[in-house]
Coordinates of N, CA and C in Angstrom, one line a residue:
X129 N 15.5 1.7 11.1 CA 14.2 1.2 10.8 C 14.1 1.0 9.3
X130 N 13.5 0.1 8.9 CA 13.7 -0.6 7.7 C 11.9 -0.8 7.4
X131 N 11.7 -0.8 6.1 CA 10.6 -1.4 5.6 C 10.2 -2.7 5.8
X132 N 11.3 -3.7 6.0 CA 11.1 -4.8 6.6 C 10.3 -5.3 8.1
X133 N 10.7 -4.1 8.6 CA 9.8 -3.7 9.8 C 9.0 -3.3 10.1
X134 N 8.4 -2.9 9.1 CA 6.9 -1.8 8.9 C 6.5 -3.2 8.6
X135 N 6.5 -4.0 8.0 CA 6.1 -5.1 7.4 C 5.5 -6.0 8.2
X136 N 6.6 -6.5 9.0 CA 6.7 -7.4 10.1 C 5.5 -7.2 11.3
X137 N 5.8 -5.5 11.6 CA 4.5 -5.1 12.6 C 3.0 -5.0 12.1
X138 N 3.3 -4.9 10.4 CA 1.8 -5.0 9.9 C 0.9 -6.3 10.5
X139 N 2.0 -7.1 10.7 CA 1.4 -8.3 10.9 C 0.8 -9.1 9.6
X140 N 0.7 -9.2 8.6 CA 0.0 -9.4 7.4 C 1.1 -9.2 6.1
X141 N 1.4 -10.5 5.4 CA 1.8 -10.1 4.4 C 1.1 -10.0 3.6
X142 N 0.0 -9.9 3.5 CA -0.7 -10.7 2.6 C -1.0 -9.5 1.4
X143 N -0.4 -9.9 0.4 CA -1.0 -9.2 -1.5 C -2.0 -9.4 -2.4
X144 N -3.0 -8.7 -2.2 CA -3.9 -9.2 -2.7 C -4.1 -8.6 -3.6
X145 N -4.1 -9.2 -5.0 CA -4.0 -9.1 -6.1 C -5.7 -9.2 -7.1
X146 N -5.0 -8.5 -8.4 CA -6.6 -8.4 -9.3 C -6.0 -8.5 -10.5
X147 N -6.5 -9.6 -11.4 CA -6.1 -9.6 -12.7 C -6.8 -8.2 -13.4
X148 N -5.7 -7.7 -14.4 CA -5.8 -6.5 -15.5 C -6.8 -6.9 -15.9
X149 N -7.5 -8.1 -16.4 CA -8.8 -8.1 -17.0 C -9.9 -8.2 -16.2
X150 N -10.0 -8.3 -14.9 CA -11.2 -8.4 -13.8 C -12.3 -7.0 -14.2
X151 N -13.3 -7.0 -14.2 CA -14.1 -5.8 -14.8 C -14.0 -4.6 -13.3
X152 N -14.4 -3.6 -13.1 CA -14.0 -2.7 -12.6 C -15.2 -3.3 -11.3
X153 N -16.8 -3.8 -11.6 CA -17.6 -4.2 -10.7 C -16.8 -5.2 -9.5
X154 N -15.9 -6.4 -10.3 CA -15.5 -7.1 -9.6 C -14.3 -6.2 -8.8
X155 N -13.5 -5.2 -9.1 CA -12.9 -4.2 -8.2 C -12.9 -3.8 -7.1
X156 N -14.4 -3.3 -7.2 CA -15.2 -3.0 -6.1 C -15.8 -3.5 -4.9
X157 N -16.2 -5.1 -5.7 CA -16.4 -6.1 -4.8 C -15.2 -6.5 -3.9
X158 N -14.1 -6.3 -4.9 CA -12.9 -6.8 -4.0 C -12.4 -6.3 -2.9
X159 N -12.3 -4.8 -3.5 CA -11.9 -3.4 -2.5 C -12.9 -3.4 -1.2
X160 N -14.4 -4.0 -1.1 CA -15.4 -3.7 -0.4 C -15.2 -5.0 1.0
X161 N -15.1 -6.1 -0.1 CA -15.1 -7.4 0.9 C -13.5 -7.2 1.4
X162 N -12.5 -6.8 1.2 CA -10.8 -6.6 2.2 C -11.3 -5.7 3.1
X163 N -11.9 -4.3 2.7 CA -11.5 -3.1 3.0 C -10.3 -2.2 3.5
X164 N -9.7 -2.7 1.8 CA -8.8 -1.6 1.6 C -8.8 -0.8 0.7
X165 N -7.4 -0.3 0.8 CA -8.0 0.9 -0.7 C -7.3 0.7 -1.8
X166 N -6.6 -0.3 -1.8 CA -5.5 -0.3 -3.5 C -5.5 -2.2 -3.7
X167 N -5.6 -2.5 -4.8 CA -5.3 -4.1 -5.2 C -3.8 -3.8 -6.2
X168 N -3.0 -5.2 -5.6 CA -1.6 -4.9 -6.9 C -2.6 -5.3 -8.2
X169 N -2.2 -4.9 -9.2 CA -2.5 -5.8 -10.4 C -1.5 -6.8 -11.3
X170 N -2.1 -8.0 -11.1 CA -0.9 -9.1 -11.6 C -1.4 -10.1 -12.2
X171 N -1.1 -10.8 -13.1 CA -1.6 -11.3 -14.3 C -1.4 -13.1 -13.5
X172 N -0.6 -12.9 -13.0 CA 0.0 -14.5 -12.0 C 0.1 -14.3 -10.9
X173 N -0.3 -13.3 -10.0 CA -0.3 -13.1 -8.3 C 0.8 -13.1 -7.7
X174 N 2.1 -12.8 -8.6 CA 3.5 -12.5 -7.8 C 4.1 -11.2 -8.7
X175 N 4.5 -11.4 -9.8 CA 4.8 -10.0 -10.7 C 3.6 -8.6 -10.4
X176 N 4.1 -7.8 -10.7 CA 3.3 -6.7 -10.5 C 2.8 -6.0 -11.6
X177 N 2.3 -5.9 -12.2 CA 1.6 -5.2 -13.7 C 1.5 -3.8 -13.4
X178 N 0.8 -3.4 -12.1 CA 0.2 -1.6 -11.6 C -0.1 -2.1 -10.4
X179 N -0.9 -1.0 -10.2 CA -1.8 -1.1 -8.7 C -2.8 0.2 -9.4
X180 N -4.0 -0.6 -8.7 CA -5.6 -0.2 -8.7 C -6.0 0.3 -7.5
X181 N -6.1 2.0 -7.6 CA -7.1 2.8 -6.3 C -8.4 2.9 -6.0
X182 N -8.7 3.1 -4.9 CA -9.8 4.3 -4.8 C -10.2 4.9 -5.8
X183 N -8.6 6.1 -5.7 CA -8.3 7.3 -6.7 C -8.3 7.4 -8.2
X184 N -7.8 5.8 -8.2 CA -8.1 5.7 -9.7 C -9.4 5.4 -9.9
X185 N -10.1 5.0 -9.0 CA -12.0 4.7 -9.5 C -12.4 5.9 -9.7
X186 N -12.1 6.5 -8.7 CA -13.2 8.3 -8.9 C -12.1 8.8 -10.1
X187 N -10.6 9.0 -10.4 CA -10.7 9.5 -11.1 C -10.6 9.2 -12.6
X188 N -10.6 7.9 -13.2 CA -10.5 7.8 -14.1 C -11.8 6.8 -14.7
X189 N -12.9 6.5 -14.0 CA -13.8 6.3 -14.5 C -14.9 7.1 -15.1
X190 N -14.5 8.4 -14.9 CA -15.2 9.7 -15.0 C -15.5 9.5 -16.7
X191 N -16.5 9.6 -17.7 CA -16.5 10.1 -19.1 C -16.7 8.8 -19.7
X192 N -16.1 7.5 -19.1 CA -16.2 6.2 -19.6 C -17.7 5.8 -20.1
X193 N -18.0 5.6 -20.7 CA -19.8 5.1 -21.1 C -20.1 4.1 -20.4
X194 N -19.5 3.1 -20.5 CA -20.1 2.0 -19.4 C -19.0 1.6 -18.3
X195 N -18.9 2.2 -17.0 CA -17.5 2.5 -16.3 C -17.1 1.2 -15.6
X196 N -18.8 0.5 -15.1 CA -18.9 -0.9 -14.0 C -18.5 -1.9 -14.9
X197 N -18.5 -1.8 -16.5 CA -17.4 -2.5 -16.9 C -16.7 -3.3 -17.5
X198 N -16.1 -1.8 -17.6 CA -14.5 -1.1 -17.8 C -13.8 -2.2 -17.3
X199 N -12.5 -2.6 -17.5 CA -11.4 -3.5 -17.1 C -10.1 -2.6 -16.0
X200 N -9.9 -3.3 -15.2 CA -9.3 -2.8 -14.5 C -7.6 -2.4 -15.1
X201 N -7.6 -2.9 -15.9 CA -6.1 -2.4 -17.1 C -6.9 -1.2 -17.5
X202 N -7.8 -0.3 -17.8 CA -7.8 0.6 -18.5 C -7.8 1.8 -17.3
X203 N -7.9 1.1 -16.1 CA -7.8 2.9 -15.2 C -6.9 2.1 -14.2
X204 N -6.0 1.9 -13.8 CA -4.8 1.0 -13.1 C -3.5 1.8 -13.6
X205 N -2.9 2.3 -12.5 CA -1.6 3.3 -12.8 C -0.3 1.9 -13.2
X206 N 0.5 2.1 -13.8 CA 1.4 1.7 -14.3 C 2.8 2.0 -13.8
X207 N 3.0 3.7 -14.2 CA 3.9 4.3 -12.9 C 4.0 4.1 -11.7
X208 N 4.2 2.7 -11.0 CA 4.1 2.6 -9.8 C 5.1 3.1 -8.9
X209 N 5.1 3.6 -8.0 CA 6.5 4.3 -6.8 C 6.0 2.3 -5.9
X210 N 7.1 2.1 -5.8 CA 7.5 0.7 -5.0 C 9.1 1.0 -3.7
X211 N 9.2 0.1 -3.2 CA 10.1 0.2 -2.2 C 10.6 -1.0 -1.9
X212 N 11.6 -1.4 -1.5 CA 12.3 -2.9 -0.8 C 12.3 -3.2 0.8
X213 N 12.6 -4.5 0.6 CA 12.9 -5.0 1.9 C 13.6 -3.5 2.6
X214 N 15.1 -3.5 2.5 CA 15.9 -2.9 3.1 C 15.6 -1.6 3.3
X215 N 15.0 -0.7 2.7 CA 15.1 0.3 2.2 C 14.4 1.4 3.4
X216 N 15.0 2.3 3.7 CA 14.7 2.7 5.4 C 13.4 3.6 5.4
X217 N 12.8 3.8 6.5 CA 11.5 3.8 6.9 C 11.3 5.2 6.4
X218 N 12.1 6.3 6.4 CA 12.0 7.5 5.8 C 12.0 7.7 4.2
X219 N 12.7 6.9 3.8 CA 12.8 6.6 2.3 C 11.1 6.6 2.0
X220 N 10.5 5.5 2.9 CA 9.4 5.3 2.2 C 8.5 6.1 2.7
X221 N 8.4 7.4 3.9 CA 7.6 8.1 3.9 C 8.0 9.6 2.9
X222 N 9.3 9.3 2.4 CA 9.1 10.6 1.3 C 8.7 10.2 0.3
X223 N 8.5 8.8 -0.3 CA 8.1 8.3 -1.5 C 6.1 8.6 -1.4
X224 N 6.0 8.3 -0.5 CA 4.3 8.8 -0.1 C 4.3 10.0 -0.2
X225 N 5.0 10.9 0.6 CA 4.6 12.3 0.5 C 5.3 13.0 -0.9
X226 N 5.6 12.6 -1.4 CA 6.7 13.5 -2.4 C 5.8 13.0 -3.5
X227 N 5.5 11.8 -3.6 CA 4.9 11.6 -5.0 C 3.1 11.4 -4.8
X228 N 2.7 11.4 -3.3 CA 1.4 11.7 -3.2 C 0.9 10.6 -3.6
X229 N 1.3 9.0 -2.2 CA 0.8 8.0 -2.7 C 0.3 7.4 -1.8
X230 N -0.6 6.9 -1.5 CA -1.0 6.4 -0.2 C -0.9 4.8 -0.2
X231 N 0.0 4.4 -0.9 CA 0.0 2.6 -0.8 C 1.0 2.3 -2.0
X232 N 1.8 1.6 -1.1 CA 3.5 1.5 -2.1 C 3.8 -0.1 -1.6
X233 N 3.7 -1.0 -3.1 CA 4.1 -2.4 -2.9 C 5.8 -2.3 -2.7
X234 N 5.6 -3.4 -2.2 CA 7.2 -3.8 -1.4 C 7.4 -5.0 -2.6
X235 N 8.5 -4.6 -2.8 CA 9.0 -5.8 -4.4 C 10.5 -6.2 -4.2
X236 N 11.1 -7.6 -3.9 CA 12.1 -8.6 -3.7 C 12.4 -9.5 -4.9
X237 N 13.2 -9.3 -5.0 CA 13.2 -10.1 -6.4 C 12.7 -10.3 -7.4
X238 N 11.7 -9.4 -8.1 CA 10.7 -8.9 -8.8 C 9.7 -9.2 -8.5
X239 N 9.3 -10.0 -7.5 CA 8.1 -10.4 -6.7 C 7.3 -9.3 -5.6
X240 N 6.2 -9.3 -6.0 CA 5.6 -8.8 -4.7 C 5.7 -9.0 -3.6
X241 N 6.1 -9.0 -2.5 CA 5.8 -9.7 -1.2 C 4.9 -8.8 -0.1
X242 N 4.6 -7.7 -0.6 CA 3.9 -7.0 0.4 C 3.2 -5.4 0.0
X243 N 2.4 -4.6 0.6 CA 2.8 -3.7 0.3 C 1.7 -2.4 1.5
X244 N 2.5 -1.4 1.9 CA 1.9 -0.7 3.0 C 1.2 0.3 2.3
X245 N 0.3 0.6 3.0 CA -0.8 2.2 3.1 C 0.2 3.3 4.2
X246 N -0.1 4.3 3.9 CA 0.0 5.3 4.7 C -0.4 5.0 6.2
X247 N -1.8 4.7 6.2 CA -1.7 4.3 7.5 C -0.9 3.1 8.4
X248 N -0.9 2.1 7.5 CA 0.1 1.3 8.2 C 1.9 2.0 8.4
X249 N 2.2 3.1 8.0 CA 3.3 3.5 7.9 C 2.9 4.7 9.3
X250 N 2.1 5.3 9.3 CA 2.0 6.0 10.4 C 1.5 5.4 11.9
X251 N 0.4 3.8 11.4 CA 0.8 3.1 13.0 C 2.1 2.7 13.7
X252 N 3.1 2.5 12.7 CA 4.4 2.1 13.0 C 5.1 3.2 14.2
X253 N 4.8 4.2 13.3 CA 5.5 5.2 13.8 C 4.9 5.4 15.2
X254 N 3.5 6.1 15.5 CA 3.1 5.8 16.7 C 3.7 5.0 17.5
X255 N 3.3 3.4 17.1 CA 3.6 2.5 18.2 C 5.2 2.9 18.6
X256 N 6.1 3.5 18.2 CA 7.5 4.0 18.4 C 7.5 4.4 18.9
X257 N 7.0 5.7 19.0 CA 7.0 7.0 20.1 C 6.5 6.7 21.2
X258 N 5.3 5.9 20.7 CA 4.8 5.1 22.3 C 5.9 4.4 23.4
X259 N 6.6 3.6 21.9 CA 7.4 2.4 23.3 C 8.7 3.4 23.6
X260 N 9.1 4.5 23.0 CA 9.8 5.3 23.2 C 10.1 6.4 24.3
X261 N 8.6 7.0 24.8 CA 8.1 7.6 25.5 C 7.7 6.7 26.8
X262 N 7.2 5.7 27.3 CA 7.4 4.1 27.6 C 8.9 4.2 28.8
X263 N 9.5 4.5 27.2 CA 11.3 3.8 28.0 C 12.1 4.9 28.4
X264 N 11.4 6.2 28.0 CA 11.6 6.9 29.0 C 11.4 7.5 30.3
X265 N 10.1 7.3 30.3 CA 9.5 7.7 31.9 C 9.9 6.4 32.4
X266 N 10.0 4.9 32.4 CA 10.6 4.1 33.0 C 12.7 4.1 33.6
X267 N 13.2 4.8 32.5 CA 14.4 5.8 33.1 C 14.7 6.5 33.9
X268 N 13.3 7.4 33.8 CA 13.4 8.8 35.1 C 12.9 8.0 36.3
X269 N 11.4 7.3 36.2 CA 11.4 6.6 37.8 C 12.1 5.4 38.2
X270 N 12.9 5.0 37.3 CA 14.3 4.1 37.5 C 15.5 4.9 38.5

């Protein structure tokens, strides 16, 4: 199993991106109208600059004077954990658990082409055990 296939079952490539200068209000708006919880940040909608949380709203807007806005380059992680096409489906759930990330862009050729949440990594898995569990009781009453 490959990240390619976590991809594929997302159904959705879709990257939705927020320029580094977007104010943190329009963030919000954006995070509210998708409803998800991270935007890549990209200055041309294919390269990746960071990614913008939740996490980083609560936690780095904290002390700011005027937080709603703040630019999304000033609380936007830079250290991004990312993953590839090929790169196998455990790979990417130790990269979530080990570095404590809940949404890891998928990057091909320095381009973004995608990128999963935790939950989209653990519907995957479900739906496996399912069709797994599935092709086994069809075995035994076979």
């Amino acid at each position: 199993m490959r990240v390619r296939d976590v991809l594929t079952a997302k159904g959705s490539a879709t990257v939705l991106t927020i320029s580094p200068d977007a104010t943190v209000d329009e963030l919000l708006d954006m995070l509210a109208e998708h409803n998800v919880g991270a935007l890549v940040v990209s200055s041309d909608g294919r390269s990746m600059g960071g990614i913008v949380s939740e996490r980083d709203v609560v936690r780095k807007l904290r002390g700011l004077e005027h937080p709603r806005s703040a630019t999304v380059s000033q609380i936007m992680t830079t250290d991004v954990r990312v993953c590839g096409l090929e790169d196998s489906f455990g790979s990417l759930m130790s990269t979530m658990t080990d570095h404590r990330v809940r949404h890891v862009p998928v990057i091909e050729n320095d381009e973004v082409v995608g990128i999963l949440s935790i939950g989209d990594a653990v519907k995957f898995r479900m739906d496996q055990l399912e069709f797994e569990r599935d092709q086994l009781s069809n075995y035994v009453q076979g």
